[in-house]
PDB file of C-alpha atoms and ligand atoms in Angstrom:
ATOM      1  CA  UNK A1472      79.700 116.794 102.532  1.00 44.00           C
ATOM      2  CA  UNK A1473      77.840 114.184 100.300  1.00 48.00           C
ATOM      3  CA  UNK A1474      80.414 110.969 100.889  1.00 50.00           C
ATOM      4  CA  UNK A1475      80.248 110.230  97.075  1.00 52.00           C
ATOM      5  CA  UNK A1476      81.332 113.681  96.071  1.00 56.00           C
ATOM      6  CA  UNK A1477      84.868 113.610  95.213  1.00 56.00           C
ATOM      7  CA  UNK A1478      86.900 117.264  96.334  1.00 58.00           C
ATOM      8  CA  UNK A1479      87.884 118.700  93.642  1.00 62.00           C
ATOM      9  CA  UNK A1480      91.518 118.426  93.223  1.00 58.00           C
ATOM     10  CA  UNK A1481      92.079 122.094  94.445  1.00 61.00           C
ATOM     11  CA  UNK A1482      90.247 122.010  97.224  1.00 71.00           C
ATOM     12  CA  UNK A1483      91.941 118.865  99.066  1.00 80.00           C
ATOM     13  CA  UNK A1484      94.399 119.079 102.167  1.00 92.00           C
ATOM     14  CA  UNK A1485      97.618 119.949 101.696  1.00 96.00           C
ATOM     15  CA  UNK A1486      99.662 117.260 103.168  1.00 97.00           C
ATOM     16  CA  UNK A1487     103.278 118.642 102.387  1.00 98.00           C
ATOM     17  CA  UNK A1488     103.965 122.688 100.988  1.00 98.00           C
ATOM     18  CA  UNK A1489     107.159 124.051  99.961  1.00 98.00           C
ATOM     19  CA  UNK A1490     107.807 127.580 100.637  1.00 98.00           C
ATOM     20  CA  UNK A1491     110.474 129.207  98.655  1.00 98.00           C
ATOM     21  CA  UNK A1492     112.761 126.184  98.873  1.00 98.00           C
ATOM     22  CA  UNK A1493     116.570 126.698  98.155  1.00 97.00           C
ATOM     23  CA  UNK A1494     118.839 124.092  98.417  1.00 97.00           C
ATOM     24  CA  UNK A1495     122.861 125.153  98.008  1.00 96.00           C
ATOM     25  CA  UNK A1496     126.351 123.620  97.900  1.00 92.00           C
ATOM     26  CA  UNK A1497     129.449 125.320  99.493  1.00 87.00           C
ATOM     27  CA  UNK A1498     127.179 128.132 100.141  1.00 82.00           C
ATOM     28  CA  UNK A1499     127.586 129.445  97.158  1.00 87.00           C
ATOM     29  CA  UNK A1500     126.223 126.893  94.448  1.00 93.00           C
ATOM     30  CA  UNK A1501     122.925 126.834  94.248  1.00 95.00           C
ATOM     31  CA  UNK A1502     121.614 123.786  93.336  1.00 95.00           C
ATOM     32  CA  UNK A1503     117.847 123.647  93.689  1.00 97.00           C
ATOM     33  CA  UNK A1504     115.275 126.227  93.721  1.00 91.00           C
ATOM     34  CA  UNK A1505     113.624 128.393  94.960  1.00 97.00           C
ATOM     35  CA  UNK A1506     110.690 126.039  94.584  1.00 98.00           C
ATOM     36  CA  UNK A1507     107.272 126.695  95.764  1.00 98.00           C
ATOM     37  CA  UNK A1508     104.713 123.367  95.357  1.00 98.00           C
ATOM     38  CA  UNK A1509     101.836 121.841  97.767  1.00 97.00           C
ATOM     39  CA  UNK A1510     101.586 118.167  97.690  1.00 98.00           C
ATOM     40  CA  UNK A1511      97.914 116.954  98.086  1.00 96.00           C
ATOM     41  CA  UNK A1512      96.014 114.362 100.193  1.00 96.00           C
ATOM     42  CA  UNK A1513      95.341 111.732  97.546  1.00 96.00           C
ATOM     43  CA  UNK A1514      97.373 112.027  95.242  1.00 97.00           C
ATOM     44  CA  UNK A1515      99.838 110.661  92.916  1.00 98.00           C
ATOM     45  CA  UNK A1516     102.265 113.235  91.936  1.00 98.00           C
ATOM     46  CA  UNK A1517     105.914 112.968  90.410  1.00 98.00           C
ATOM     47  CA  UNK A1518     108.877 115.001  89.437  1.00 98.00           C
ATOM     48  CA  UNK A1519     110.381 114.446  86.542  1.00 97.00           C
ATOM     49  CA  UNK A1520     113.485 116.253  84.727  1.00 95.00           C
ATOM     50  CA  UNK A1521     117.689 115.494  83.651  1.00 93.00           C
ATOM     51  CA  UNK A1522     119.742 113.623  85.757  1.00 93.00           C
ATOM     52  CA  UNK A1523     121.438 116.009  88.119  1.00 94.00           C
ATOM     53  CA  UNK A1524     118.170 118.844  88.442  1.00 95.00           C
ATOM     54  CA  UNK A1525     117.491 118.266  91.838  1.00 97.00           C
ATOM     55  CA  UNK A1526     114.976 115.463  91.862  1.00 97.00           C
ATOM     56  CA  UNK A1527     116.563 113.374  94.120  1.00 97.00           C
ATOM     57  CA  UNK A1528     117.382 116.640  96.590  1.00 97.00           C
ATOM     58  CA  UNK A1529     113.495 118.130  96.543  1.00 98.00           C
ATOM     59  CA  UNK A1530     112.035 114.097  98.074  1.00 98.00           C
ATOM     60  CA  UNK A1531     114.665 113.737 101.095  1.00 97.00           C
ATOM     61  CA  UNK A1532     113.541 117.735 101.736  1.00 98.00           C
ATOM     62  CA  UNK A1533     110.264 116.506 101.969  1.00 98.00           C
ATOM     63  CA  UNK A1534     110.956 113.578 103.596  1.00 97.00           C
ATOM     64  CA  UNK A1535     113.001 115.433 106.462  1.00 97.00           C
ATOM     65  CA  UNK A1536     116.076 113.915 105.882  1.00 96.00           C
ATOM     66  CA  UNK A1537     117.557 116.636 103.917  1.00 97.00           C
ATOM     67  CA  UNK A1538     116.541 120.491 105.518  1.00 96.00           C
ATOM     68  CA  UNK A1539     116.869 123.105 103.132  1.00 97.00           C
ATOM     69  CA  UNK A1540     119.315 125.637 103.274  1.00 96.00           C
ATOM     70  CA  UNK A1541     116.527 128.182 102.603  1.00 96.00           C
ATOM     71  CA  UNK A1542     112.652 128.389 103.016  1.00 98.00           C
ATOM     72  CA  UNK A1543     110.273 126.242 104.838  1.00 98.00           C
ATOM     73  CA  UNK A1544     108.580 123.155 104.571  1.00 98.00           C
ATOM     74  CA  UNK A1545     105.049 122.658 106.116  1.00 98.00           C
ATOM     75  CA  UNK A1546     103.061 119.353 107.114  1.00 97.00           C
ATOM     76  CA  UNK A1547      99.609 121.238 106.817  1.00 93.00           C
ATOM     77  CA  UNK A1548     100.338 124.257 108.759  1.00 92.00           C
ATOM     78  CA  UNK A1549     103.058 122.986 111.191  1.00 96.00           C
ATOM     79  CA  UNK A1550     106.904 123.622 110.025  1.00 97.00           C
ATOM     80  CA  UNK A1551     108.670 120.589 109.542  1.00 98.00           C
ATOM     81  CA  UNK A1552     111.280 120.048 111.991  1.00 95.00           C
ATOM     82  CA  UNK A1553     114.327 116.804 111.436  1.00 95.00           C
ATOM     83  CA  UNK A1554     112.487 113.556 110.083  1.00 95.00           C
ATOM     84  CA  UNK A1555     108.981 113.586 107.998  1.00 97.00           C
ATOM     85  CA  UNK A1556     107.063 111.051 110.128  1.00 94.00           C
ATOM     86  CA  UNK A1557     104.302 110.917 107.734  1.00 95.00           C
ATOM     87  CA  UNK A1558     106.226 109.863 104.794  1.00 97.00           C
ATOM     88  CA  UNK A1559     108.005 106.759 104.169  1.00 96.00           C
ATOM     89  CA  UNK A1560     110.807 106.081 101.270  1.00 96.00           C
ATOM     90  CA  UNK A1561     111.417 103.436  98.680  1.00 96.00           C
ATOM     91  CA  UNK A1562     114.782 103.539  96.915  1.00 92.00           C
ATOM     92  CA  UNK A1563     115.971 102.763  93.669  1.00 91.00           C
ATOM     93  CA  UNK A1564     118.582 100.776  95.519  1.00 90.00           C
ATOM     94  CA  UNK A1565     116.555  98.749  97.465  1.00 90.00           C
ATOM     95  CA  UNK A1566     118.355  99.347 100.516  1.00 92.00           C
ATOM     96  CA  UNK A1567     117.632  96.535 102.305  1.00 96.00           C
ATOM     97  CA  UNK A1568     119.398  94.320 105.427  1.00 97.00           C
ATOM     98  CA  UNK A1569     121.042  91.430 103.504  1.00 97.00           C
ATOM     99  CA  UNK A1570     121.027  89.459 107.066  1.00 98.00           C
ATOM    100  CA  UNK A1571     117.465  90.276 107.858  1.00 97.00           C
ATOM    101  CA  UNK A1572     115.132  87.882 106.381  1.00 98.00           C
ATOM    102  CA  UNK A1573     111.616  89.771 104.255  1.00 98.00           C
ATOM    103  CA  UNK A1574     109.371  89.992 107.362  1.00 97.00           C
ATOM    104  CA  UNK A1575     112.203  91.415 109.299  1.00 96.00           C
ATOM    105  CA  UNK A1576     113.055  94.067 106.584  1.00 97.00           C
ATOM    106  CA  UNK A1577     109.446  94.982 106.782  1.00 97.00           C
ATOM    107  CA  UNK A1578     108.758  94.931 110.265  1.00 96.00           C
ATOM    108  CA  UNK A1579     112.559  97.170 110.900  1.00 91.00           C
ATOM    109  CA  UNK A1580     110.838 100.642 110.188  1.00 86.00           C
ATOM    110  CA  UNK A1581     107.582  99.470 112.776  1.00 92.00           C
ATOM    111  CA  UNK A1582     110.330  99.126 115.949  1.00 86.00           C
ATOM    112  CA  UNK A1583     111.017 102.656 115.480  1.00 82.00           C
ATOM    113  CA  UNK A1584     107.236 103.954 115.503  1.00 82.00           C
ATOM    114  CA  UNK A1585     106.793 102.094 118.738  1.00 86.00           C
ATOM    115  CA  UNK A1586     104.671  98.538 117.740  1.00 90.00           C
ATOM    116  CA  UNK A1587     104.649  95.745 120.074  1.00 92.00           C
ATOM    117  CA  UNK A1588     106.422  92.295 118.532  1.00 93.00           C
ATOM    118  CA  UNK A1589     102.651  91.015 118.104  1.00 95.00           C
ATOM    119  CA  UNK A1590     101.878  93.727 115.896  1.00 95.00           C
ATOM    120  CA  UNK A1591     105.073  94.346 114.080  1.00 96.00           C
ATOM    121  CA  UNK A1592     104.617  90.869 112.425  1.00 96.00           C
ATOM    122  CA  UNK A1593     100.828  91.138 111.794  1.00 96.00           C
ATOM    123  CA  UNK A1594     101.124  94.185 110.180  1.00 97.00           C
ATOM    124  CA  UNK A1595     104.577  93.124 107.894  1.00 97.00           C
ATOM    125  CA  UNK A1596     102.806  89.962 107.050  1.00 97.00           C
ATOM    126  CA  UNK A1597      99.589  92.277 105.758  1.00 98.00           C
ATOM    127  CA  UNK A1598     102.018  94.480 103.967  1.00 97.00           C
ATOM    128  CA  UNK A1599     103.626  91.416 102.511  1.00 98.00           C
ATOM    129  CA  UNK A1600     100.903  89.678 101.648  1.00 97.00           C
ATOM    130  CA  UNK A1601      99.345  93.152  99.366  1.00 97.00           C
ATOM    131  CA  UNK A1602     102.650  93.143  97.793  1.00 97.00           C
ATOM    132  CA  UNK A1603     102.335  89.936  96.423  1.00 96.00           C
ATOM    133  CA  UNK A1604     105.332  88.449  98.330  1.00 97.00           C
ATOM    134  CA  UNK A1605     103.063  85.902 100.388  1.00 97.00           C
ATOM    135  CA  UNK A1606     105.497  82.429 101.031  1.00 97.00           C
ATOM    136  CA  UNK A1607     108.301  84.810 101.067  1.00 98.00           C
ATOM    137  CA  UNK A1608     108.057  86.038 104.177  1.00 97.00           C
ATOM    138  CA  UNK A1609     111.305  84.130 105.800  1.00 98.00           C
ATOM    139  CA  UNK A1610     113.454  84.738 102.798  1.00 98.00           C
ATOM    140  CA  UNK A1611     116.448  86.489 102.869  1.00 98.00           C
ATOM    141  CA  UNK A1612     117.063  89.253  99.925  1.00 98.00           C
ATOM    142  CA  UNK A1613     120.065  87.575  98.193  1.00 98.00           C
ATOM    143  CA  UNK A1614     117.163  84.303  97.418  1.00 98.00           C
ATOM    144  CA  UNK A1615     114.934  87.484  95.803  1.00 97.00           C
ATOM    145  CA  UNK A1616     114.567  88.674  92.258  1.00 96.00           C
ATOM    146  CA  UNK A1617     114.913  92.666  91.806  1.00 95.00           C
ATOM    147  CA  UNK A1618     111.340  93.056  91.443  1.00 96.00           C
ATOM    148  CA  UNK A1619     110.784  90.975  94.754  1.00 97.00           C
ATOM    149  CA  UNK A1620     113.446  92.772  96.175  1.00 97.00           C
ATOM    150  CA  UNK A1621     111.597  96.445  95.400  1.00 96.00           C
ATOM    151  CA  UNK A1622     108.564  94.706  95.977  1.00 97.00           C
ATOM    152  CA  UNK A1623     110.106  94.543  99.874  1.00 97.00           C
ATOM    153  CA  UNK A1624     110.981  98.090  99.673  1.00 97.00           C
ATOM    154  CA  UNK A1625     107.111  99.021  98.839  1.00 97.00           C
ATOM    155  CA  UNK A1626     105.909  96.412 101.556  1.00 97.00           C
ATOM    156  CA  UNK A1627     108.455  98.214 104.368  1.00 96.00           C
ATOM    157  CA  UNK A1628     107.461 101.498 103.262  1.00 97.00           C
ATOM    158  CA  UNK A1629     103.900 100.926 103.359  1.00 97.00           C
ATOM    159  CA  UNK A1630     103.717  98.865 106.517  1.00 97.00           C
ATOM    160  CA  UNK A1631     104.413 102.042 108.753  1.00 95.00           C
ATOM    161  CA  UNK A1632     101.268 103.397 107.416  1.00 96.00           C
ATOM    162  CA  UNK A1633     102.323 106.783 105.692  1.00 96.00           C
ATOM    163  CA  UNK A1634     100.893 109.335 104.852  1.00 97.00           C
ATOM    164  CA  UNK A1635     102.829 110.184 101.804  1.00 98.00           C
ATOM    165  CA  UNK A1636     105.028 107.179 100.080  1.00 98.00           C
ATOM    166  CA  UNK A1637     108.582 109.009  98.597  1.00 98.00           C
ATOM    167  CA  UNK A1638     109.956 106.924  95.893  1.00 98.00           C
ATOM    168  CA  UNK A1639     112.839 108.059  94.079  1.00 97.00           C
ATOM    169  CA  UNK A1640     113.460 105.806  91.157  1.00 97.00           C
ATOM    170  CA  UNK A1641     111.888 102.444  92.319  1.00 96.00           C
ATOM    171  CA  UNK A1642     111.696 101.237  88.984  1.00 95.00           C
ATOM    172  CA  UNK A1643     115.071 102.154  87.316  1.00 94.00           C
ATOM    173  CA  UNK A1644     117.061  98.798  88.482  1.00 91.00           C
ATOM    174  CA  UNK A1645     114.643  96.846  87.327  1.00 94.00           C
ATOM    175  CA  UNK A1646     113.725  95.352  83.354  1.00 94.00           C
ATOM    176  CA  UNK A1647     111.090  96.540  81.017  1.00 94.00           C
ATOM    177  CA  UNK A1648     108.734  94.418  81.657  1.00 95.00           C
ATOM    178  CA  UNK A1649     109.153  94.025  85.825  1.00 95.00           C
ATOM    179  CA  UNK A1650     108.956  97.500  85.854  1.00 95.00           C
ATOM    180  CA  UNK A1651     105.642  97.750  84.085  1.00 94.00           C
ATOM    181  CA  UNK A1652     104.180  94.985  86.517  1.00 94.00           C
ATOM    182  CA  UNK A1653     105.621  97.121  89.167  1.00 95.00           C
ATOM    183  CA  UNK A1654     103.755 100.547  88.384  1.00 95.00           C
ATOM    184  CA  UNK A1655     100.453  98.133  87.930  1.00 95.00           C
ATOM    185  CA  UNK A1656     101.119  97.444  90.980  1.00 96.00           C
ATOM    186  CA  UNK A1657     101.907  99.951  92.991  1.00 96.00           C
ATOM    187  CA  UNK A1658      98.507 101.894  91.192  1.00 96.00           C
ATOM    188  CA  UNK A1659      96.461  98.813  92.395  1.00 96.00           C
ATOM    189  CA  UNK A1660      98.130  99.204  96.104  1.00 96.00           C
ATOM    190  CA  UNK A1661      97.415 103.000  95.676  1.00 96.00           C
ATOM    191  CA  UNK A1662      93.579 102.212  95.390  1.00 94.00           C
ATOM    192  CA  UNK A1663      93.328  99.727  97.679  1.00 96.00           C
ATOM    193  CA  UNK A1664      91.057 100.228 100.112  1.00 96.00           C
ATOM    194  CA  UNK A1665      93.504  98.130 102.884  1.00 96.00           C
ATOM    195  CA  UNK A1666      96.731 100.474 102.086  1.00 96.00           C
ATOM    196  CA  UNK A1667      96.175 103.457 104.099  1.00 94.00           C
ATOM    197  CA  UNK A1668      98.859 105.979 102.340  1.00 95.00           C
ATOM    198  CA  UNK A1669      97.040 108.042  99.679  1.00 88.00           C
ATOM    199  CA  UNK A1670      99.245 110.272  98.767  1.00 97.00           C
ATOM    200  CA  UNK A1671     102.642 109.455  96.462  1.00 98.00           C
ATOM    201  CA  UNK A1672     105.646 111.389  95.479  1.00 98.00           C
ATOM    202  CA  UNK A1673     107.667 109.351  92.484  1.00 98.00           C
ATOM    203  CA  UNK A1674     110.637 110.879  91.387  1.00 98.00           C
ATOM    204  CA  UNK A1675     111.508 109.489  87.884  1.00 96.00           C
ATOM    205  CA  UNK A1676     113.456 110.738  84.462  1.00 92.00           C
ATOM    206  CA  UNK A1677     110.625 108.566  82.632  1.00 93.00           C
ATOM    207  CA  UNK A1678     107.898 111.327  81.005  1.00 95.00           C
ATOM    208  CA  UNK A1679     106.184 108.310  80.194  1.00 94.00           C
ATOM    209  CA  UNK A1680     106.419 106.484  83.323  1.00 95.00           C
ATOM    210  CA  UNK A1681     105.062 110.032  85.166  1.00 97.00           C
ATOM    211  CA  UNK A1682     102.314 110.288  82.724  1.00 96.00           C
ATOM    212  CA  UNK A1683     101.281 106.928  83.111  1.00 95.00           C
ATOM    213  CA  UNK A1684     100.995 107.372  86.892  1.00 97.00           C
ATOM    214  CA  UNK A1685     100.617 110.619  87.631  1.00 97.00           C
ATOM    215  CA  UNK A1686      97.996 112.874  88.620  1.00 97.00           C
ATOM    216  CA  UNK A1687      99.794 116.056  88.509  1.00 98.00           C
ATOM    217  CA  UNK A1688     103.377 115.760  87.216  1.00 97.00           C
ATOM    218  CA  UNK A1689     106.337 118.561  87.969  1.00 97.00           C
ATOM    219  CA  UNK A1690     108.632 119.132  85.097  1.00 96.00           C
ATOM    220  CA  UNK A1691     112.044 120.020  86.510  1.00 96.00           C
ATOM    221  CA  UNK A1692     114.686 121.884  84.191  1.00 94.00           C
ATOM    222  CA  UNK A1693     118.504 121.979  85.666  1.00 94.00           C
ATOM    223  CA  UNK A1694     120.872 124.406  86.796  1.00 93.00           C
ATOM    224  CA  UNK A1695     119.522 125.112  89.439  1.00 95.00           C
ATOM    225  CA  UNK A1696     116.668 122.957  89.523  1.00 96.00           C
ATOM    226  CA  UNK A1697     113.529 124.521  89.042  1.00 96.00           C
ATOM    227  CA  UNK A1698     110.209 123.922  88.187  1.00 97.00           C
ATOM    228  CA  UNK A1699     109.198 124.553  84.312  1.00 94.00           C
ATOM    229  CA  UNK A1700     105.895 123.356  84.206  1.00 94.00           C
ATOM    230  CA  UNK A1701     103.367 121.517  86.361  1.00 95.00           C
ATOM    231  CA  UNK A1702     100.882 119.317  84.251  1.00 95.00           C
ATOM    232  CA  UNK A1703      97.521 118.171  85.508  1.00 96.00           C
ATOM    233  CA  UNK A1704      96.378 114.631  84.207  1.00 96.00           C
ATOM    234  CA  UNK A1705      93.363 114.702  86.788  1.00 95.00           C
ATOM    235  CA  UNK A1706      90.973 114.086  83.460  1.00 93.00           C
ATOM    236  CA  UNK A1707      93.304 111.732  82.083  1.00 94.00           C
ATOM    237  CA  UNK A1708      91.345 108.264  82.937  1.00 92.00           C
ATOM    238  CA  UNK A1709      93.509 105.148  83.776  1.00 92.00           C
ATOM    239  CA  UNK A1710      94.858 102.573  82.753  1.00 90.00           C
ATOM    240  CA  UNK A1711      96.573 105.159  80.169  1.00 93.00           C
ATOM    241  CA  UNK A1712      97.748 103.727  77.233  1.00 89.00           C
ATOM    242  CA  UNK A1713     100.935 104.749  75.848  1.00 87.00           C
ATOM    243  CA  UNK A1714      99.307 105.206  72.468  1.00 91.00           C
ATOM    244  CA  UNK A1715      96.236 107.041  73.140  1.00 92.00           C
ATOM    245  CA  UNK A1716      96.380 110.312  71.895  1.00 94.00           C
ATOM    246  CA  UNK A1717      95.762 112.665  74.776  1.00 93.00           C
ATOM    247  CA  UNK A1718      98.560 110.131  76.517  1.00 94.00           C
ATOM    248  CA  UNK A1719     100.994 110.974  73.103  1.00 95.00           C
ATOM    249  CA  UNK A1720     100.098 115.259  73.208  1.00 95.00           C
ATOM    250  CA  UNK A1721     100.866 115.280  77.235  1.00 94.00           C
ATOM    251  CA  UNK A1722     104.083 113.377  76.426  1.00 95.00           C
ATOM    252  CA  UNK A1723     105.406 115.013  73.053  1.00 95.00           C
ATOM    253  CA  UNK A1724     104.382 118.514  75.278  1.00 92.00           C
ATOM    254  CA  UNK A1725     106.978 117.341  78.162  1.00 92.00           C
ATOM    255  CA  UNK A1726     109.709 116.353  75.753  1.00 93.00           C
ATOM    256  CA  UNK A1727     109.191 120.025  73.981  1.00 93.00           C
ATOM    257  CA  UNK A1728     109.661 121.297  77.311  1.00 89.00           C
ATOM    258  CA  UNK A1729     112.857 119.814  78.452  1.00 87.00           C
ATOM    259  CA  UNK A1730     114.453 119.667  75.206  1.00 83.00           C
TER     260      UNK A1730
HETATM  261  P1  LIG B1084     118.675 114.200  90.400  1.00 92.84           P
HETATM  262  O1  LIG B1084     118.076 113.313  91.431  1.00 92.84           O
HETATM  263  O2  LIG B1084     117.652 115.019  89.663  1.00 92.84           O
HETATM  264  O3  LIG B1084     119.536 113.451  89.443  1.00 92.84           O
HETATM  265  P2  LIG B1084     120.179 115.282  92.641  1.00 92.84           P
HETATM  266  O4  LIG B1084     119.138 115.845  93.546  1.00 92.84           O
HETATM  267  O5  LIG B1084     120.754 113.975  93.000  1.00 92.84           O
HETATM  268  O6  LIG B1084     119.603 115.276  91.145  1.00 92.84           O
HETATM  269  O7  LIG B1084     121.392 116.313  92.519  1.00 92.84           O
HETATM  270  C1  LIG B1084     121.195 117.637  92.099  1.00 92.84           C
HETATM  271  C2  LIG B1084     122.528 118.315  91.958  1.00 92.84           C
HETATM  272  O8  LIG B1084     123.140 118.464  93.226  1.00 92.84           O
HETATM  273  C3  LIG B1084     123.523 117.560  91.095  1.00 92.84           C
HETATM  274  O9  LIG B1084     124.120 118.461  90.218  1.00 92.84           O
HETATM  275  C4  LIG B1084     124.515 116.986  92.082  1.00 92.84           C
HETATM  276  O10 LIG B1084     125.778 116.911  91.503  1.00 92.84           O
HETATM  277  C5  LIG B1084     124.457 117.987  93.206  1.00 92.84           C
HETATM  278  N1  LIG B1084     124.723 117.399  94.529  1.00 92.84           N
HETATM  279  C6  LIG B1084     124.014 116.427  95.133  1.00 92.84           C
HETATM  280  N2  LIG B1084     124.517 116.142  96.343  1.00 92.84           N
HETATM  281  C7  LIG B1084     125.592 116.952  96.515  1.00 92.84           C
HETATM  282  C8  LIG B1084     126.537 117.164  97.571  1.00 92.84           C
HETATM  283  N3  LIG B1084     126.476 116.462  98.709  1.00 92.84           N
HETATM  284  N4  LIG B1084     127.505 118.105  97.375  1.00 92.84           N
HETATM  285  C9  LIG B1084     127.553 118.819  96.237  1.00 92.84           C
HETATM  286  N5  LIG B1084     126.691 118.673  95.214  1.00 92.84           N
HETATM  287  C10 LIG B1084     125.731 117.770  95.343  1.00 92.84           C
HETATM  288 MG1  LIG B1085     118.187 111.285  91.726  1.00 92.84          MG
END
């Protein structure tokens, strides 16, 4: 294939697919599902819907660290079995080690995946650096801002080279205008030619913040969570401006939707 011709969005790999998906409480209350839905190499996808639809459940199934308690999940055409090892998380939370300074938060996730010492630190310290965090690398989270602080979350994730980056929320703890800088840049690391993950799953209850994103957006309605409608932006050039028209119908459409 010609190197400059772009697959169509169709036709790329399918990194993740859901196959009839259920996810249930008590056995008997059925939370999520079933969901069908292929995530793609390359792109940017999110799920949006109400608090309490299942957003949160559907990224640790694909992630691994929640398994279904019906249908399949699929990394290309191999079942998933325990722990997605192509996809890394970032939290609304943060989650990070209070005690561990920023390179060590970074480099915690690289142990795991087998990296010498030597490398751990070269590649937190890249990771770092692309984040924007360079001079803080021996700081310890309490000395960080929120924004730094999910700024460390995006570094960590990223440094053990994903696949797919799972971000449930990253934005939500953070102020208007932090979180704007933050989904600048997180589209900047996205196209960056030095961060290898090209793929990302953001969950969010923002319709803007998925439109402004998103290639492909999932709308989720509750009870149980399932999904409503599944909006392609591919044509949608960015940056997107909140108050450019075609950015307004795909919005007011989404708020019909889940009203
Ligand atoms: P969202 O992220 O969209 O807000 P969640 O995936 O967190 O939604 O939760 C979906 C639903 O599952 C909610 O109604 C929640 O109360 C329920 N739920 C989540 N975890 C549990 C659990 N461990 N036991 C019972 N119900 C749960
Ligand atoms: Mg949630």
């Amino acid at each position: 294939m010609d190197a400059t011709v772009v697959p169509a969005e169709a036709d790329r790999k399918v990194l993740v697919r859901l196959d009839a998906v259920e996810q249930l409480y008590d056995r008997k209350i059925r939370i999520l599902g079933p969901i069908d839905l292929e995530i793609r190499e390359g792109e940017f996808l999110s799920l949006v819907g109400p608090s309490g639809c299942g957003k949160s459940t559907l990224l640790r199934i694909v992630a691994g660290v929640l398994q279904p308690t019906r249908g399949r999940v699929f990394l290309g055409d191999r079942l998933l079995e325990g722990v997605n090892r192509s996809a890394a998380l970032v939290f609304q939370s943060f989650a990070l080690f209070p005690w561990l300074t920023v390179v060590d938060n970074v480099a915690l996730g690289l142990e795991a995946r087998g990296l010498g010492v030597h490398e751990r630190l070269k590649k937190a310290e890249k990771y770092i650096d692309l984040a924007g965090l360079a001079g803080y690398e021996r700081a310890y989270p309490k000395e960080l801002s929120r924004g730094m602080k999910q700024l460390v979350g995006v570094a960590r994730a990223l440094a053990v080279e994903p696949e797919l980056l799972c971000m449930d929320e990253p934005f939500s703890a953070l102020d208007v205008l932090t979180a704007r800088t933050m989904r600048d840049l997180v589209l900047d690391l996205w196209a960056s030619p030095q961060v290898l993950t090209k793929s990302i799953l953001l969950v969010t209850h923002s319709i803007e913040e998925a439109v402004s994103l998103s290639d492909r957006v999932v709308v989720l309605k509750a009870n149980p969570g399932r999904i409503a409608d599944m909006v392609d932006l591919t044509s949608l050039p960015r940056p997107r401006r909140a108050d450019a028209p075609a950015v307004r119908e795909v919005v007011d459409r989404m708020y019909t939707l889940l009203a």
